[in-house]
mmCIF file of C-alpha atoms in Angstrom:
data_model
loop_
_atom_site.group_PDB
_atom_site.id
_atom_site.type_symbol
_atom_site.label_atom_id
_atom_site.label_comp_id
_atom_site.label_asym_id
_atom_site.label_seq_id
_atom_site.Cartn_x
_atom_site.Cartn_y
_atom_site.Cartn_z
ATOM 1 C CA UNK A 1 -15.732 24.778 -35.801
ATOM 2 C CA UNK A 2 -14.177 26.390 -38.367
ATOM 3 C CA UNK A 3 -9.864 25.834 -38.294
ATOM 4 C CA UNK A 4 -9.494 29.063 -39.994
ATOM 5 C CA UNK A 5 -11.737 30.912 -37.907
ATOM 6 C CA UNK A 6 -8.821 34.194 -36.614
ATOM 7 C CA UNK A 7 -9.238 33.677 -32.632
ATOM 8 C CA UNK A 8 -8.119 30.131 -32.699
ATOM 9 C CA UNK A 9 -4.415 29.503 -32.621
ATOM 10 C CA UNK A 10 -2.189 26.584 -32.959
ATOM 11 C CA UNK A 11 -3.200 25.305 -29.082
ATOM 12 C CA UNK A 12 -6.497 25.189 -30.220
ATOM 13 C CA UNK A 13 -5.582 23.963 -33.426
ATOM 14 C CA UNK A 14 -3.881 21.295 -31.872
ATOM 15 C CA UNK A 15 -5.926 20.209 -29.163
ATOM 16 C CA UNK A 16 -8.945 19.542 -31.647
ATOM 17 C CA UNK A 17 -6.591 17.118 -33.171
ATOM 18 C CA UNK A 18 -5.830 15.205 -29.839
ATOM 19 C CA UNK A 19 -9.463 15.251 -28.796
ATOM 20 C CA UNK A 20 -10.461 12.140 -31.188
ATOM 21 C CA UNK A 21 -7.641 10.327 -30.994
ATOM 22 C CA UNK A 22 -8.462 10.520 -26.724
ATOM 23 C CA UNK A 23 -11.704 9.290 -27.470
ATOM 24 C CA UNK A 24 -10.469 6.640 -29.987
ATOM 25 C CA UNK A 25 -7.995 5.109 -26.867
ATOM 26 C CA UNK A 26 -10.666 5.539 -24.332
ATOM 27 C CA UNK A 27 -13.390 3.891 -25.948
ATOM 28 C CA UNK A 28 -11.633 1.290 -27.986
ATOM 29 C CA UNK A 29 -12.782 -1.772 -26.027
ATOM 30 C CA UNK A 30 -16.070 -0.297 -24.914
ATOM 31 C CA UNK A 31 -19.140 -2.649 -27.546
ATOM 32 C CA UNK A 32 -21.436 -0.448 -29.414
ATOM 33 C CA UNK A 33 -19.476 2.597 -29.325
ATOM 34 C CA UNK A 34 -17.232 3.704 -32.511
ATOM 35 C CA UNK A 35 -15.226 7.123 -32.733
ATOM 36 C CA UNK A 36 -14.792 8.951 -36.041
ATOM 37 C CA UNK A 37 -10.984 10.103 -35.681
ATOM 38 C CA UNK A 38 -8.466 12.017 -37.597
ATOM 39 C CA UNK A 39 -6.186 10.272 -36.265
ATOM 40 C CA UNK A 40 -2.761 9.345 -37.525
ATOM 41 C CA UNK A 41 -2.043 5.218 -37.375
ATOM 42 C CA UNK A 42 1.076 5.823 -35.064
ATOM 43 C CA UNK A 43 -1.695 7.242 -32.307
ATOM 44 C CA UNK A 44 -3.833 4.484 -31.997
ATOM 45 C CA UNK A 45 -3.966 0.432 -33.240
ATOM 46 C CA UNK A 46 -6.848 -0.196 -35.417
ATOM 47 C CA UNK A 47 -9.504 -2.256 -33.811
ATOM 48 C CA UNK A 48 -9.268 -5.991 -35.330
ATOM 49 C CA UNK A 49 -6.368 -5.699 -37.295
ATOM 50 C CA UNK A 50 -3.126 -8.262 -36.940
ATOM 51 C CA UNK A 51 -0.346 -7.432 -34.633
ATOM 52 C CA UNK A 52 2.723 -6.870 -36.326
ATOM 53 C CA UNK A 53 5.031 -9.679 -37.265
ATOM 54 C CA UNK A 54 8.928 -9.050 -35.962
ATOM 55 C CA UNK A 55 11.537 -7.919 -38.403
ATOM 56 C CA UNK A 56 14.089 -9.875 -37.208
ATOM 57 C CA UNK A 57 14.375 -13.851 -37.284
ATOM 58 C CA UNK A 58 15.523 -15.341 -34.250
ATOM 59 C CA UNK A 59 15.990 -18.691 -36.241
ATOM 60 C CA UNK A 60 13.216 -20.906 -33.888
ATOM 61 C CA UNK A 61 9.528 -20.508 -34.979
ATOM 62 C CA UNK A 62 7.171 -18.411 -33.078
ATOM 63 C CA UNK A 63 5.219 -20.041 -30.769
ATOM 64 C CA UNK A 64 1.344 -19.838 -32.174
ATOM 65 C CA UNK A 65 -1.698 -19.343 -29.267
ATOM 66 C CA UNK A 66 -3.912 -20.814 -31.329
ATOM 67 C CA UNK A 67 -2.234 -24.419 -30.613
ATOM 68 C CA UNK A 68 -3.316 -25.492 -27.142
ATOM 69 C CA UNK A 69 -1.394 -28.054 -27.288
ATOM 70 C CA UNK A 70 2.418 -27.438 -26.599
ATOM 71 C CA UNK A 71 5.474 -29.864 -26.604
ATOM 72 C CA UNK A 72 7.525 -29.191 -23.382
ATOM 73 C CA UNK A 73 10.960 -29.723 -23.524
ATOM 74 C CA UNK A 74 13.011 -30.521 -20.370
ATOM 75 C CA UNK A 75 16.002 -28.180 -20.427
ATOM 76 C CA UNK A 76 19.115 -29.048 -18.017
ATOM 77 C CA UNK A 77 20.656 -26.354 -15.994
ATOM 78 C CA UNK A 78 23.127 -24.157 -17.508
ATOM 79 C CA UNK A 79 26.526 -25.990 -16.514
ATOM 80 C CA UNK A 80 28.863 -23.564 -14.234
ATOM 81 C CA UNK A 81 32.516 -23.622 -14.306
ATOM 82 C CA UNK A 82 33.019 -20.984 -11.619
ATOM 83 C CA UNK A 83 33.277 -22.719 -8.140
ATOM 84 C CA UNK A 84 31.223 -20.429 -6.115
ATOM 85 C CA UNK A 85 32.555 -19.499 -2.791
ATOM 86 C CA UNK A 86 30.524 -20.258 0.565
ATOM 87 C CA UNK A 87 29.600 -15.985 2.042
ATOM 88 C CA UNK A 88 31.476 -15.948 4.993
ATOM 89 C CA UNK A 89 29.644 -15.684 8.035
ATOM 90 C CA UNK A 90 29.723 -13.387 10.753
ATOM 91 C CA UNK A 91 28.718 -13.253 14.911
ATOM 92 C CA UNK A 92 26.469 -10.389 15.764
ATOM 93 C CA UNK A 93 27.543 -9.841 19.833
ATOM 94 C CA UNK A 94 25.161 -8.538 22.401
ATOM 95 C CA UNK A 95 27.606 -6.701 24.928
ATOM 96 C CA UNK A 96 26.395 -6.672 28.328
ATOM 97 C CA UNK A 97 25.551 -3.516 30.132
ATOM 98 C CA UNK A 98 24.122 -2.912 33.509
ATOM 99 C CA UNK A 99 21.865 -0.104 32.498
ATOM 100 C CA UNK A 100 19.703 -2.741 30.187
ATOM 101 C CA UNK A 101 15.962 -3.728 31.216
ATOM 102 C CA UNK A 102 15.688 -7.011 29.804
ATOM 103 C CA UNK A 103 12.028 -6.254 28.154
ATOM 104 C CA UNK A 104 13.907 -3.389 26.501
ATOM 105 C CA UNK A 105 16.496 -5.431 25.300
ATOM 106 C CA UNK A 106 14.191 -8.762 24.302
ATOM 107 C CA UNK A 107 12.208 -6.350 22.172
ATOM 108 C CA UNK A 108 14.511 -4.595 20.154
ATOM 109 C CA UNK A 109 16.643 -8.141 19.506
ATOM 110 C CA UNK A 110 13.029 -9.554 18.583
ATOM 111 C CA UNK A 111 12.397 -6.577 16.140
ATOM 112 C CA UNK A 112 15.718 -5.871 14.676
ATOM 113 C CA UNK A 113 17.029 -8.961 14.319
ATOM 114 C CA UNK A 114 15.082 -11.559 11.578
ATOM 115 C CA UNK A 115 13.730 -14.359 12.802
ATOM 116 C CA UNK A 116 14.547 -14.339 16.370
ATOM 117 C CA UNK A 117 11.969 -15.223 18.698
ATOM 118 C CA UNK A 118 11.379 -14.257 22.059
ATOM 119 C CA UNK A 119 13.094 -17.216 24.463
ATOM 120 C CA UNK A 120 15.971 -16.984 22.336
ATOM 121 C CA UNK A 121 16.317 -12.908 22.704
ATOM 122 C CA UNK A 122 15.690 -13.744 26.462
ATOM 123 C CA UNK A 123 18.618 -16.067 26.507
ATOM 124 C CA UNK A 124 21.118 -13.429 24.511
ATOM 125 C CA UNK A 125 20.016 -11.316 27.049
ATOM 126 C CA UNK A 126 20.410 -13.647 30.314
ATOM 127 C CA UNK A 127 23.724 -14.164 28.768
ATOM 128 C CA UNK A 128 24.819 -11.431 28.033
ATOM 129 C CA UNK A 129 24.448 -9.750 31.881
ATOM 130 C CA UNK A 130 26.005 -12.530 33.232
ATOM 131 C CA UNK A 131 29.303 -12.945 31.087
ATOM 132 C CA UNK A 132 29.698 -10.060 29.415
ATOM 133 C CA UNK A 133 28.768 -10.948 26.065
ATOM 134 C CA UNK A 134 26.462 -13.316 23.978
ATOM 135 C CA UNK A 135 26.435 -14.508 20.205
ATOM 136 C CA UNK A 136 22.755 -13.349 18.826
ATOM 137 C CA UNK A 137 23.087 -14.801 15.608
ATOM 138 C CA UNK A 138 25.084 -15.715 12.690
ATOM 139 C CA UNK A 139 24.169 -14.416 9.518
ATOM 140 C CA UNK A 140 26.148 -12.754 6.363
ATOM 141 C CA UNK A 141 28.549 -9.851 6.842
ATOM 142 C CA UNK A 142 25.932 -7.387 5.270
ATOM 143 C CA UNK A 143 23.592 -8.326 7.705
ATOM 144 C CA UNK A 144 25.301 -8.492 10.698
ATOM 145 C CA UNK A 145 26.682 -4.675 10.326
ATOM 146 C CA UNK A 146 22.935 -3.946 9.617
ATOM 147 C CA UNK A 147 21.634 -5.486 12.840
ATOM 148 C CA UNK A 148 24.731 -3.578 14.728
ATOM 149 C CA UNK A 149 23.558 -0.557 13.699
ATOM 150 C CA UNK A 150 19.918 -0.726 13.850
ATOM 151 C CA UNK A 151 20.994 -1.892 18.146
ATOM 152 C CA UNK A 152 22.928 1.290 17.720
ATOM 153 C CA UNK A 153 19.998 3.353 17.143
ATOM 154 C CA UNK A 154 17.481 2.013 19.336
ATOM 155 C CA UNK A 155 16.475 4.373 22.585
ATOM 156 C CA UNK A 156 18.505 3.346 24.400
ATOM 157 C CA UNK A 157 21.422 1.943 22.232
ATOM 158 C CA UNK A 158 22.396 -1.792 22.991
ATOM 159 C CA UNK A 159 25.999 -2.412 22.516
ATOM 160 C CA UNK A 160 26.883 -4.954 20.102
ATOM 161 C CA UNK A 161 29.817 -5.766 17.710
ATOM 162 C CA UNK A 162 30.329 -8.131 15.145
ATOM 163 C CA UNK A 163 33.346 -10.479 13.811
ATOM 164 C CA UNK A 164 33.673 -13.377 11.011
ATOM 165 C CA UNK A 165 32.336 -16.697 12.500
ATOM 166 C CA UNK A 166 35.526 -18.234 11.559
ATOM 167 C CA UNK A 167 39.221 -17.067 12.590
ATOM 168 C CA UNK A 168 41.159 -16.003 8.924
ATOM 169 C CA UNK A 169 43.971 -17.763 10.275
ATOM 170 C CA UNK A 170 42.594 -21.278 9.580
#
């Protein structure tokens, strides 16, 4: 095909281009098949050529892959002079309500809540009915306003609150 030829505009023009330089990425690592391209050398890597070296020196050699064998250097851990605070914990309360069914209740705990199993979501509920409340568990604050929602939005809602583990006062 002709580029000159009057019907063919710069779309055509264009896509004739792009055409080898598809082929030249598709079939680059297929054996026994080579594509003549037009390419430019910012579209596609010659096949078998050296990667290029950085620019920059970061002042430590490179390591080489042809040396299998590699010294390994025991590093010690970065030393911290922040003291890093313990997260404060916080209850997540089942409140007792009348209107619960107890396999309602066991489920939702059991689904919501990570890592509780059943006898313990049976004993949160046991509790709860008889004194009014029960402590489900005690995670980080994040987590327990997550789980108090998630009861929230269960059909039907279970009631539950939750407060820090520990009073602010001590």
């Amino acid at each position: 095909a002709s580029l000159n030829h009057p019907l063919m505009g710069w779309k055509q023009v264009w896509f004739l281009w792009l055409l080898p330089c598809l082929a030249q990425a598709f079939f680059r690592h297929a054996p026994g098949i080579t594509v003549s391209s037009r390419c430019s050398s910012r579209m596609a890597a010659a096949p078998g050529k050296a990667l290029a070296k950085p620019k920059v020196s970061l002042g430590k050699p490179s390591p080489s892959f042809s040396n299998q064998e590699s010294k390994t250097e025991e590093l010690a851990p970065p030393e911290r002079d922040v003291e890093i605070m313990d997260t404060p914990m916080w209850k997540v309360i089942v409140l007792g309500d009348e209107e619960y069914s107890e396999g309602h209740v066991v489920e939702t705990l059991t689904k919501v809540i990570d890592d509780m199993e059943v006898t313990k979501a049976e004993q949160t509920y046991n509790e709860a009915q008889a004194h009014g409340t029960a402590i489900a568990t005690v995670v980080p604050q994040e987590h327990a306003e997550f789980y108090v929602q998630q009861l929230a939005r269960c059909d039907p809602a279970i009631y539950s609150t939750c407060e820090p583990e520990k009073d602010s006062k001590e």
